Each structure stands twice: as structure tokens, then as C-alpha cells.
Amino acid sequence: MLDSKVILKDFPILSQKVHGSKRLVYLDSGATSQKPTQVIEAISNYYLHDTSNVHRGVHTLSDRSTQVFEDSRKTVAEFFGAESDELILTRNTTEAINGIAYGWGDNNLKKGDVVVSTEMEHHANLVVWQELCKRTGAVLKVVGLKDKSTLDLAEFEDILKQNPVKLVAFVHVSNTLGTVNPVAEIVSFVKKHTPSARIVLDAAQSAPHMPVDFHGLKVDFLAFGGHKMLAPMGAAGLLVKKSLLQDGEMKPWLFGGGMINQVHKLDASYAEDLSDLFTAGTPDVASAKGLAVACEYLSDLGMKEVMEHDFSLVKYAYEKLSKVDGLMVVGLKPEKDGQGQPNRLGSVSFIHNEVHAHDLAQILDSEGVAVRSGHHCTMPLHIACGWQATTRASFNVYNTKEDIDALVRAFDRVLKIFGK
Ligand SMILES: Cc1ncc(COP(=O)(O)O)c(C=O)c1O
């Protein structure tokens, strides 16, 4: 069991009051998480003591900075059970997914090939493929939903059986529904029907809440956003299976300094070291360090414990919010399967039968409760479900059941204002 009281001490931002004397209840970690002092201090220490560019100098600070960068890459890769060479650091999950499109898609897709994504995706894992298909002439097929809560796996399998699929991209944990998708099952039918297809997993909302083992999941690409898992903004990454990098199937998509071997007037050859090859220009060393410290922080808590904590909050929020007058909680009833795997994690979204999501979020904010409202960058999902907008409470390790009680209490104010 996580001790949130101890954890909260690492997040002084959460001890502030807002709107006068209201305790800040931060339930918007799905958008970005708060950062513990350990991460903030690591960034500050890097700038105070080690600032210098990497790889290009022979002086002490450059050596130190290079060491910080390489050690950080190793720690982050290990957090995902990957090798340091397999990690490409990016600014956010969106950039990581775009990297797949430019570095792999543009070099491997041709007219008539099929890319599969789903109606549950964040725009980052859909619009990127729409654009890739426009550039290459490939065709995008989008798997629909079942019962407004899970992927239609029968439709998914049918699409794979009937089409020359080259790329399959889907989300691990939905940022709107919280649904945890059955990665092993999906991967197994991709391998069965279209064995040469590459698989992209969007782990933006799973990596903060559950153990994520890159090789164990048997996907080719995995995108994550460090800023949602206690790391600084600007810290994220893409994991790519090493064989794809070694045989050049995945190519660099950013060119310039740092990633070259020899440069002549009209041509250049590129670095053999894979981490150099995919690090064009000056890297954000401080963010890499912050991300590494965040990974260590989560590993020290234990990702299984983090998952249990998150699931208990999701379950509690689902139960409490389902009892609020006029409120409909969307997505699956939280449950675990025979192996103890939760069917949903990270967040609980809801719709009031009379109060618009934005009004709801504003009133809750006036009570100190920070939630997000709108389509959460999942417009196709909202359209498919017939929802104009939802309000989302999302969690991280510092949240407690008292936070959810505060959210539920804040609905008294909604009642007062709207007379509901
Ligand atoms: C499931 C999912 N994928 C992708 C993204 C995009 O992440 P980023 O903001 O790091 O680009 C998000 C952000 O909320 C997300 O929830």
C-alpha cells in the first residue's frame, strides 16, 4: 500500500490553498502530473553544477553532462525493461508518435497498404496516421467501440484478416474511458493474421499507473509521456525494437549535428551508435535527468503498488460518483480479472444530465477541485458515444480517497447553483 501522506510531502505544490481558503485538490494528472521535489531538485542541480553541451566537448563539464545524459537514458530505458539504445527521447508523446510516422511510416508504407487505428485513440495516435496515409497513399481503417467502453475486438480481427495491414496503432489505457486494452490478445491476433505488421502502443496513460514492460508486451514501438509520470514537461520518449533500428527499417527523422559520422558538401554519413543517430541537435539533458529521477521515484514506490493505489482510487471514485444525483460515469465498472489485472485505470469521466461539462469543471474549481472538461483530445470517441463533452477526474500517486470525497462534496455547490 502506498502511503500517500508520506508521498504528499514530496509535492509541496499540493499543499497550497486556492480561491481563498480552499484546499487544492488536483485531479488533472491525466493531462500532466505534478513533479516531486526530487525531480525539481535534480533539474536545478544539473543547471547549477553540470550545465554544458554533451558529446562535443573534452572539458570537465561536458564530460559530466554527457555522463548525466547517458546514465539518465539508461535508467529510463531500464524502467521499461528496454535497452538504452532502444530509447529515443522526445518532448512529448505526440512527438514520439510523429517520429514513428516520419522515421518508419514514410520509409515503409506504399499506396494501398493499410494502417489500423481505433476510435478510442487520443488525437495524437490518429491524426498522425491520417496524415501519414495522405503522404503515402496508404489507407486508414479505424476499429470501433463496443458498449461505449471497449474496443470491438471482433471488428479489429476482421480488419486484420481482410486487409494488407502494415501498421497497427492502439492505446494501452484510454485517457477518457480509463479502459485498459488487452494488449496480449490484440498482439496475438495481429501476429496471427498479419505477421509482418508493426505494432505501436500508446502508453501515455499506462506508464504512469502500471508496470509497462516493452519487450514483454511484444510491440514494435511504444510511446510514453514522462510529464504524465512525475517527470518534467518536455520529457517523453519512444521505444523502438532494436532490430528495427539496427537493420535501418526505422530511420532518423531529424537530421543535423550530433547524429552524423562524416559530412561533405553534398552528402553525409550517419552515426553508427544508435542513441547518437536519433539525437540530432542539443538534447534536453536536464529533462532527461528529471525523467530518470521520476522513473527511480516510481520504481522505489513499486509499479505494482502504484497500480493497486490507482485502481483503488478509480474504484472508489466510480462508486461515489455513480451515486451523485444526475451524474453518469462513463466506461467500465472497475474490476480485476483472474490474474489481478484491472480493466480500467487512471481516470473517471462523467456527464451531468443537465449541467454542461465546462460549467461543471468551473464550479468544481471554485471549490478547489481541479478537473478537466471537454473532449480530452478524443473527439471520434465522443462522437461515437454521442457525448458532446465529458468531465474527467484523473489520478496519480499523491491522490487520496479524501480527494475524491472533496470532489463529491463539491457537487453540493453544483446543486446550489443549478438548483439540481
Ligand atoms: C492516451 C494519450 N495519448 C497521447 C497523448 C498525448 O500526449 P502528450 O501531451 O505527451 O503529447 C495523451 C495526452 O493526454 C494521451 O492521454
Short mmCIF file of C-alpha atoms and ligand atoms in Angstrom, two decimals:
data_model
loop_
_atom_site.label_atom_id
_atom_site.label_comp_id
_atom_site.label_asym_id
_atom_site.label_seq_id
_atom_site.Cartn_x
_atom_site.Cartn_y
_atom_site.Cartn_z
CA MET A 1 0.00 0.00 0.00
CA LEU A 2 1.32 3.44 -0.88
CA ASP A 3 1.48 5.89 1.97
CA SER A 4 0.04 8.99 0.29
CA LYS A 5 0.63 11.07 3.41
CA VAL A 6 4.40 10.45 3.05
CA ILE A 7 4.26 10.89 -0.73
CA LEU A 8 2.40 14.21 -0.39
CA LYS A 9 5.40 15.70 1.43
CA ASP A 10 7.31 15.41 -1.87
CA PHE A 11 4.70 17.55 -3.64
CA PRO A 12 4.58 20.90 -1.82
CA ILE A 13 2.58 22.42 -4.71
CA LEU A 14 -0.38 20.41 -3.44
CA SER A 15 -0.37 21.98 0.00
CA GLN A 16 -1.50 25.35 -1.37
CA LYS A 17 -4.94 26.90 -0.98
CA VAL A 18 -6.90 28.28 -3.92
CA HIS A 19 -9.92 30.59 -4.13
CA GLY A 20 -9.20 31.91 -0.65
CA SER A 21 -9.17 29.03 1.77
CA LYS A 22 -9.98 26.05 -0.42
CA ARG A 23 -7.54 23.13 -0.31
CA LEU A 24 -6.22 22.44 -3.81
CA VAL A 25 -7.44 19.03 -4.92
CA TYR A 26 -5.53 18.21 -8.10
CA LEU A 27 -7.45 15.68 -10.19
CA ASP A 28 -5.94 16.51 -13.56
CA SER A 29 -2.87 14.27 -13.64
CA GLY A 30 -4.04 12.68 -16.90
CA ALA A 31 -3.14 15.97 -18.58
CA THR A 32 0.13 16.34 -16.72
CA SER A 33 1.23 15.11 -13.31
CA GLN A 34 2.79 17.15 -10.56
CA LYS A 35 6.53 16.75 -10.06
CA PRO A 36 8.13 15.69 -6.75
CA THR A 37 10.87 17.84 -5.18
CA GLN A 38 13.39 15.09 -6.02
CA VAL A 39 12.76 15.72 -9.73
CA ILE A 40 12.74 19.50 -9.41
CA GLU A 41 15.98 19.47 -7.40
CA ALA A 42 17.68 17.13 -9.85
CA ILE A 43 16.91 19.56 -12.69
CA SER A 44 18.02 22.54 -10.65
CA ASN A 45 21.24 20.75 -9.56
CA TYR A 46 22.05 19.89 -13.14
CA TYR A 47 21.78 23.55 -14.14
CA LEU A 48 23.59 24.76 -11.03
CA HIS A 49 26.55 22.37 -11.31
CA ASP A 50 26.79 20.46 -14.59
CA THR A 51 25.38 22.60 -17.44
CA SER A 52 27.26 22.05 -20.65
CA ASN A 53 26.56 20.56 -24.04
CA VAL A 54 27.01 16.81 -24.42
CA HIS A 55 29.37 14.75 -26.58
CA ARG A 56 31.01 17.74 -28.23
CA GLY A 57 33.49 18.88 -25.62
CA VAL A 58 36.52 17.47 -23.88
CA HIS A 59 36.22 19.67 -20.81
CA THR A 60 35.06 18.60 -17.38
CA LEU A 61 31.52 19.94 -17.54
CA SER A 62 30.90 18.48 -20.98
CA ASP A 63 32.11 15.11 -19.75
CA ARG A 64 29.87 15.36 -16.72
CA SER A 65 26.88 16.43 -18.75
CA THR A 66 27.42 13.57 -21.20
CA GLN A 67 27.55 11.17 -18.26
CA VAL A 68 24.32 12.59 -16.81
CA PHE A 69 22.61 12.22 -20.18
CA GLU A 70 23.80 8.67 -20.85
CA ASP A 71 23.07 7.49 -17.29
CA SER A 72 19.60 9.04 -17.47
CA ARG A 73 18.84 7.31 -20.77
CA LYS A 74 19.89 4.00 -19.22
CA THR A 75 17.68 4.47 -16.15
CA VAL A 76 14.64 5.41 -18.25
CA ALA A 77 15.11 2.51 -20.67
CA GLU A 78 15.50 0.08 -17.74
CA PHE A 79 12.26 1.35 -16.22
CA PHE A 80 10.53 -0.03 -19.33
CA GLY A 81 12.67 -3.19 -19.44
CA ALA A 82 14.36 -1.88 -22.59
CA GLU A 83 17.95 -1.24 -23.67
CA SER A 84 19.32 2.27 -23.70
CA ASP A 85 19.84 2.02 -27.50
CA GLU A 86 16.13 1.42 -27.96
CA LEU A 87 15.13 4.73 -26.38
CA ILE A 88 14.61 7.92 -28.38
CA LEU A 89 13.92 10.88 -26.12
CA THR A 90 11.23 13.29 -27.33
CA ARG A 91 9.40 16.32 -25.93
CA ASN A 92 6.02 14.62 -25.57
CA THR A 93 4.06 11.53 -26.58
CA THR A 94 2.78 13.30 -29.68
CA GLU A 95 6.32 13.89 -30.92
CA ALA A 96 7.16 10.23 -30.24
CA ILE A 97 4.23 9.03 -32.37
CA ASN A 98 5.07 11.53 -35.13
CA GLY A 99 8.60 10.10 -35.04
CA ILE A 100 7.21 6.66 -35.94
CA ALA A 101 5.28 8.16 -38.85
CA TYR A 102 8.27 10.03 -40.27
CA GLY A 103 11.02 7.59 -39.33
CA TRP A 104 9.19 4.36 -40.11
CA GLY A 105 5.97 5.17 -41.98
CA ASP A 106 7.42 7.35 -44.74
CA ASN A 107 10.10 4.73 -45.43
CA ASN A 108 7.97 1.58 -45.30
CA LEU A 109 4.44 2.31 -46.49
CA LYS A 110 3.20 2.47 -50.05
CA LYS A 111 -0.09 3.08 -51.82
CA GLY A 112 -2.74 0.55 -50.83
CA ASP A 113 -1.09 -0.59 -47.59
CA VAL A 114 -3.40 -0.48 -44.61
CA VAL A 115 -2.86 1.27 -41.27
CA VAL A 116 -5.20 0.33 -38.41
CA SER A 117 -6.05 2.59 -35.51
CA THR A 118 -9.10 2.82 -33.24
CA GLU A 119 -11.97 5.08 -32.30
CA MET A 120 -10.66 5.13 -28.72
CA GLU A 121 -7.45 6.98 -29.60
CA HIS A 122 -6.16 10.29 -28.42
CA HIS A 123 -5.82 12.54 -31.49
CA ALA A 124 -2.05 12.04 -31.26
CA ASN A 125 -2.50 8.38 -32.21
CA LEU A 126 -4.98 9.05 -35.01
CA VAL A 127 -4.31 12.37 -36.78
CA VAL A 128 -0.65 11.35 -37.24
CA TRP A 129 -1.82 8.24 -39.18
CA GLN A 130 -4.36 10.23 -41.19
CA GLU A 131 -1.53 12.47 -42.36
CA LEU A 132 0.84 9.54 -42.96
CA CYS A 133 -1.81 7.91 -45.15
CA LYS A 134 -2.24 11.15 -47.12
CA ARG A 135 1.52 11.29 -47.74
CA THR A 136 1.97 7.64 -48.73
CA GLY A 137 -1.36 6.63 -50.27
CA ALA A 138 -1.91 4.04 -47.52
CA VAL A 139 -5.46 3.51 -46.28
CA LEU A 140 -6.55 4.09 -42.68
CA LYS A 141 -9.06 1.72 -41.06
CA VAL A 142 -10.50 2.62 -37.67
CA VAL A 143 -11.73 -0.05 -35.24
CA GLY A 144 -14.96 0.92 -33.47
CA LEU A 145 -16.15 0.62 -29.88
CA LYS A 146 -18.43 -1.80 -28.08
CA ASP A 147 -20.84 -0.65 -25.38
CA LYS A 148 -19.15 2.77 -25.31
CA SER A 149 -16.34 1.28 -23.27
CA THR A 150 -14.12 -1.29 -25.01
CA LEU A 151 -12.66 -1.93 -28.45
CA ASP A 152 -14.71 -4.10 -30.78
CA LEU A 153 -12.19 -6.94 -30.92
CA ALA A 154 -14.21 -8.95 -33.44
CA GLU A 155 -14.16 -5.99 -35.85
CA PHE A 156 -10.44 -5.50 -35.10
CA GLU A 157 -9.70 -9.11 -36.04
CA ASP A 158 -11.86 -8.92 -39.18
CA ILE A 159 -9.97 -5.87 -40.42
CA LEU A 160 -6.70 -7.73 -39.89
CA LYS A 161 -7.97 -10.82 -41.71
CA GLN A 162 -9.22 -8.91 -44.71
CA ASN A 163 -6.58 -6.27 -45.41
CA PRO A 164 -2.88 -5.92 -46.23
CA VAL A 165 -2.19 -4.34 -42.83
CA LYS A 166 1.29 -2.89 -42.32
CA LEU A 167 0.83 -0.90 -39.12
CA VAL A 168 -1.45 -1.28 -36.10
CA ALA A 169 -1.61 1.54 -33.54
CA PHE A 170 -3.68 1.48 -30.40
CA VAL A 171 -3.83 2.91 -26.91
CA HIS A 172 -2.88 0.91 -23.81
CA VAL A 173 -5.11 2.83 -21.37
CA SER A 174 -7.77 5.21 -22.70
CA ASN A 175 -7.42 8.77 -21.42
CA THR A 176 -11.22 9.27 -21.49
CA LEU A 177 -12.69 5.86 -20.59
CA GLY A 178 -9.83 4.53 -18.48
CA THR A 179 -10.21 1.19 -20.28
CA VAL A 180 -7.11 -1.00 -20.16
CA ASN A 181 -6.91 -2.65 -23.57
CA PRO A 182 -5.98 -6.36 -23.81
CA VAL A 183 -2.58 -5.85 -25.42
CA ALA A 184 -1.58 -9.54 -25.39
CA GLU A 185 -4.79 -10.58 -27.15
CA ILE A 186 -4.54 -7.85 -29.78
CA VAL A 187 -0.85 -8.54 -30.41
CA SER A 188 -1.56 -12.25 -30.77
CA PHE A 189 -4.19 -11.75 -33.47
CA VAL A 190 -2.03 -9.20 -35.27
CA LYS A 191 0.80 -11.77 -35.33
CA LYS A 192 -1.63 -14.47 -36.48
CA HIS A 193 -3.31 -12.61 -39.35
CA THR A 194 -0.71 -10.03 -40.42
CA PRO A 195 2.63 -11.22 -39.02
CA SER A 196 4.67 -8.57 -40.85
CA ALA A 197 2.61 -5.66 -39.47
CA ARG A 198 4.38 -3.39 -36.99
CA ILE A 199 2.61 -2.58 -33.74
CA VAL A 200 2.52 0.81 -32.00
CA LEU A 201 1.37 1.06 -28.39
CA ASP A 202 0.42 4.46 -26.97
CA ALA A 203 1.44 4.07 -23.33
CA ALA A 204 0.84 7.72 -22.35
CA GLN A 205 -1.81 6.75 -19.78
CA SER A 206 -0.49 3.34 -18.78
CA ALA A 207 3.15 4.11 -17.96
CA PRO A 208 2.19 6.37 -15.01
CA HIS A 209 -0.08 3.73 -13.45
CA MET A 210 1.08 0.17 -14.11
CA PRO A 211 4.19 -1.88 -14.86
CA VAL A 212 4.99 -1.48 -18.57
CA ASP A 213 7.48 -4.00 -19.94
CA PHE A 214 8.38 -3.03 -23.50
CA HIS A 215 9.66 -6.46 -24.57
CA GLY A 216 7.06 -8.37 -22.56
CA LEU A 217 4.30 -6.55 -24.45
CA LYS A 218 5.78 -7.72 -27.79
CA VAL A 219 5.09 -4.44 -29.58
CA ASP A 220 7.49 -2.76 -32.01
CA PHE A 221 7.04 0.84 -30.87
CA LEU A 222 5.95 2.25 -27.52
CA ALA A 223 5.32 5.97 -26.94
CA PHE A 224 5.13 7.49 -23.47
CA GLY A 225 4.94 10.94 -21.91
CA GLY A 226 7.25 11.39 -18.94
CA HIS A 227 5.42 14.54 -17.92
CA LYS A 228 2.39 12.41 -17.01
CA MET A 229 4.57 10.19 -14.81
CA LEU A 230 6.09 12.76 -12.43
CA ALA A 231 8.80 13.94 -14.85
CA PRO A 232 9.19 17.49 -16.17
CA MET A 233 7.30 18.82 -19.15
CA GLY A 234 9.40 18.27 -22.25
CA ALA A 235 10.38 14.78 -21.09
CA ALA A 236 8.95 11.87 -23.07
CA GLY A 237 10.12 9.05 -25.25
CA LEU A 238 9.73 6.45 -27.94
CA LEU A 239 10.94 2.88 -27.52
CA VAL A 240 11.75 1.04 -30.73
CA LYS A 241 12.60 -2.65 -31.01
CA LYS A 242 16.35 -2.81 -31.54
CA SER A 243 16.24 -4.96 -34.68
CA LEU A 244 14.21 -2.25 -36.47
CA LEU A 245 16.89 0.29 -35.65
CA GLN A 246 19.81 -1.99 -36.46
CA ASP A 247 18.59 -3.00 -39.91
CA GLY A 248 17.55 0.55 -40.79
CA GLU A 249 13.81 -0.20 -41.06
CA MET A 250 13.30 2.72 -38.66
CA LYS A 251 15.34 5.70 -39.81
CA PRO A 252 16.15 9.01 -38.13
CA TRP A 253 13.65 11.73 -38.93
CA LEU A 254 15.69 14.64 -37.60
CA PHE A 255 18.99 15.45 -39.25
CA GLY A 256 21.90 17.72 -38.38
CA GLY A 257 24.58 17.94 -35.75
CA GLY A 258 25.21 15.15 -33.26
CA MET A 259 23.85 12.32 -35.43
CA ILE A 260 26.45 12.30 -38.21
CA ASN A 261 29.66 10.46 -38.92
CA GLN A 262 31.15 12.37 -41.90
CA VAL A 263 29.72 15.40 -43.65
CA HIS A 264 30.73 16.60 -47.12
CA LYS A 265 29.30 19.38 -49.23
CA LEU A 266 26.70 17.25 -50.96
CA ASP A 267 26.31 14.23 -48.73
CA ALA A 268 26.74 12.88 -45.24
CA SER A 269 27.11 9.57 -43.44
CA TYR A 270 25.49 8.94 -40.11
CA ALA A 271 26.48 7.83 -36.62
CA GLU A 272 26.66 4.10 -36.02
CA ASP A 273 25.79 4.45 -32.36
CA LEU A 274 22.00 4.20 -32.27
CA SER A 275 21.43 6.67 -29.46
CA ASP A 276 23.58 9.26 -31.29
CA LEU A 277 21.77 8.54 -34.57
CA PHE A 278 18.43 9.51 -33.05
CA THR A 279 19.68 12.50 -31.04
CA ALA A 280 20.01 15.33 -33.57
CA GLY A 281 20.95 18.69 -32.07
CA THR A 282 21.37 19.64 -28.43
CA PRO A 283 19.38 17.28 -26.21
CA ASP A 284 17.40 18.42 -23.19
CA VAL A 285 19.79 16.92 -20.64
CA ALA A 286 18.03 18.38 -17.61
CA SER A 287 14.68 16.90 -18.66
CA ALA A 288 16.33 13.54 -19.31
CA LYS A 289 17.76 13.70 -15.78
CA GLY A 290 14.35 14.70 -14.38
CA LEU A 291 12.73 11.81 -16.23
CA ALA A 292 15.30 9.37 -14.86
CA VAL A 293 14.69 10.58 -11.31
CA ALA A 294 10.92 10.27 -11.82
CA CYS A 295 11.42 6.67 -13.02
CA GLU A 296 13.53 5.96 -9.92
CA TYR A 297 10.87 7.55 -7.73
CA LEU A 298 8.16 5.32 -9.23
CA SER A 299 10.39 2.22 -9.09
CA ASP A 300 11.08 2.90 -5.41
CA LEU A 301 7.33 3.01 -4.78
CA GLY A 302 6.96 -0.15 -6.87
CA MET A 303 4.81 -0.07 -10.00
CA LYS A 304 2.59 -2.91 -8.75
CA GLU A 305 1.81 -0.85 -5.63
CA VAL A 306 1.28 2.24 -7.80
CA MET A 307 -1.24 0.26 -9.86
CA GLU A 308 -3.07 -1.02 -6.77
CA HIS A 309 -3.27 2.51 -5.42
CA ASP A 310 -4.58 3.87 -8.69
CA PHE A 311 -7.13 1.09 -9.07
CA SER A 312 -8.44 1.67 -5.53
CA LEU A 313 -8.96 5.36 -6.37
CA VAL A 314 -10.68 4.58 -9.67
CA LYS A 315 -12.97 2.07 -7.94
CA TYR A 316 -13.78 4.45 -5.11
CA ALA A 317 -14.43 7.36 -7.48
CA TYR A 318 -16.63 5.20 -9.72
CA GLU A 319 -18.72 4.07 -6.75
CA LYS A 320 -19.05 7.52 -5.15
CA LEU A 321 -19.69 9.46 -8.36
CA SER A 322 -22.27 6.91 -9.57
CA LYS A 323 -24.36 7.89 -6.53
CA VAL A 324 -24.30 11.65 -7.28
CA ASP A 325 -27.69 12.85 -8.48
CA GLY A 326 -27.84 13.45 -12.23
CA LEU A 327 -24.36 12.07 -12.88
CA MET A 328 -23.48 9.29 -15.30
CA VAL A 329 -20.00 7.80 -15.01
CA VAL A 330 -18.73 6.57 -18.37
CA GLY A 331 -16.75 3.42 -19.10
CA LEU A 332 -16.44 0.03 -17.46
CA LYS A 333 -17.32 -0.80 -13.87
CA PRO A 334 -13.85 -1.21 -12.30
CA GLU A 335 -12.98 -4.88 -11.85
CA LYS A 336 -9.97 -7.16 -11.88
CA ASP A 337 -9.58 -10.30 -13.98
CA GLY A 338 -8.40 -13.71 -12.70
CA GLN A 339 -4.76 -12.57 -12.89
CA GLY A 340 -5.47 -9.44 -10.84
CA GLN A 341 -5.30 -7.11 -13.86
CA PRO A 342 -7.62 -4.09 -13.60
CA ASN A 343 -9.96 -3.40 -16.51
CA ARG A 344 -9.62 0.36 -16.03
CA LEU A 345 -7.04 2.76 -14.62
CA GLY A 346 -6.05 6.38 -14.32
CA SER A 347 -9.26 8.34 -14.52
CA VAL A 348 -13.02 8.53 -14.18
CA SER A 349 -15.01 10.66 -16.61
CA PHE A 350 -18.62 11.64 -16.13
CA ILE A 351 -21.55 13.53 -17.64
CA HIS A 352 -24.23 15.50 -15.80
CA ASN A 353 -27.69 15.21 -17.27
CA GLU A 354 -28.27 18.97 -17.11
CA VAL A 355 -25.04 20.80 -16.41
CA HIS A 356 -22.50 21.18 -19.23
CA ALA A 357 -19.05 19.68 -18.62
CA HIS A 358 -17.34 23.10 -18.73
CA ASP A 359 -19.77 24.62 -16.20
CA LEU A 360 -19.26 21.61 -14.00
CA ALA A 361 -15.46 21.95 -14.14
CA GLN A 362 -15.72 25.65 -13.34
CA ILE A 363 -17.93 25.12 -10.32
CA LEU A 364 -15.74 22.30 -9.05
CA ASP A 365 -12.72 24.58 -9.46
CA SER A 366 -14.44 27.22 -7.32
CA GLU A 367 -14.40 24.55 -4.58
CA GLY A 368 -10.67 23.93 -5.13
CA VAL A 369 -11.13 20.77 -7.21
CA ALA A 370 -9.17 20.77 -10.47
CA VAL A 371 -10.69 18.52 -13.15
CA ARG A 372 -10.66 18.68 -16.96
CA SER A 373 -13.64 19.08 -19.24
CA GLY A 374 -14.18 18.79 -22.99
CA HIS A 375 -13.33 16.01 -25.43
CA HIS A 376 -9.86 15.31 -23.95
CA CYS A 377 -8.45 15.05 -27.50
CA THR A 378 -10.72 12.08 -28.18
CA MET A 379 -13.31 13.66 -30.48
CA PRO A 380 -14.02 10.49 -32.51
CA LEU A 381 -14.70 8.61 -29.26
CA HIS A 382 -17.05 11.33 -28.03
CA ILE A 383 -18.87 11.45 -31.39
CA ALA A 384 -19.21 7.64 -31.47
CA CYS A 385 -20.69 7.64 -27.96
CA GLY A 386 -22.96 10.63 -28.64
CA TRP A 387 -21.32 12.75 -25.96
CA GLN A 388 -20.70 16.42 -26.52
CA ALA A 389 -18.19 16.65 -23.70
CA THR A 390 -17.21 14.87 -20.51
CA THR A 391 -15.62 15.95 -17.25
CA ARG A 392 -12.61 13.90 -16.14
CA ALA A 393 -11.06 13.34 -12.73
CA SER A 394 -7.64 11.73 -13.12
CA PHE A 395 -5.22 10.50 -10.51
CA ASN A 396 -1.64 9.92 -9.55
CA VAL A 397 0.34 8.59 -6.60
CA TYR A 398 -0.28 11.67 -4.44
CA ASN A 399 -4.08 11.43 -4.63
CA THR A 400 -6.17 10.03 -1.80
CA LYS A 401 -9.73 8.94 -1.19
CA GLU A 402 -10.17 12.26 0.65
CA ASP A 403 -9.56 13.98 -2.69
CA ILE A 404 -12.44 12.03 -4.18
CA ASP A 405 -14.62 12.84 -1.16
CA ALA A 406 -13.80 16.51 -1.77
CA LEU A 407 -14.86 16.11 -5.41
CA VAL A 408 -18.14 14.52 -4.39
CA ARG A 409 -18.75 17.21 -1.73
CA ALA A 410 -18.14 19.91 -4.34
CA PHE A 411 -21.26 18.68 -6.14
CA ASP A 412 -23.27 20.31 -3.32
CA ARG A 413 -22.24 23.60 -4.88
CA VAL A 414 -23.48 22.43 -8.29
CA LEU A 415 -26.76 21.65 -6.59
CA LYS A 416 -26.92 25.13 -5.08
CA ILE A 417 -26.08 26.98 -8.29
CA PHE A 418 -28.26 24.93 -10.62
CA GLY A 419 -30.87 24.02 -8.05
CA LYS A 420 -30.38 20.36 -9.00
C1 LIG B 1 -3.56 8.37 -24.47
C2 LIG B 1 -2.78 9.60 -24.83
N1 LIG B 1 -2.01 9.59 -25.92
C3 LIG B 1 -1.28 10.67 -26.28
C4 LIG B 1 -1.33 11.83 -25.55
C5 LIG B 1 -0.51 13.00 -25.97
O1 LIG B 1 0.45 13.20 -25.01
P1 LIG B 1 1.42 14.45 -24.98
O2 LIG B 1 0.63 15.56 -24.40
O3 LIG B 1 2.54 13.98 -24.12
O4 LIG B 1 1.85 14.71 -26.38
C6 LIG B 1 -2.14 11.89 -24.41
C7 LIG B 1 -2.25 13.13 -23.62
O5 LIG B 1 -3.12 13.34 -22.85
C8 LIG B 1 -2.88 10.75 -24.04
O6 LIG B 1 -3.67 10.75 -22.97
#
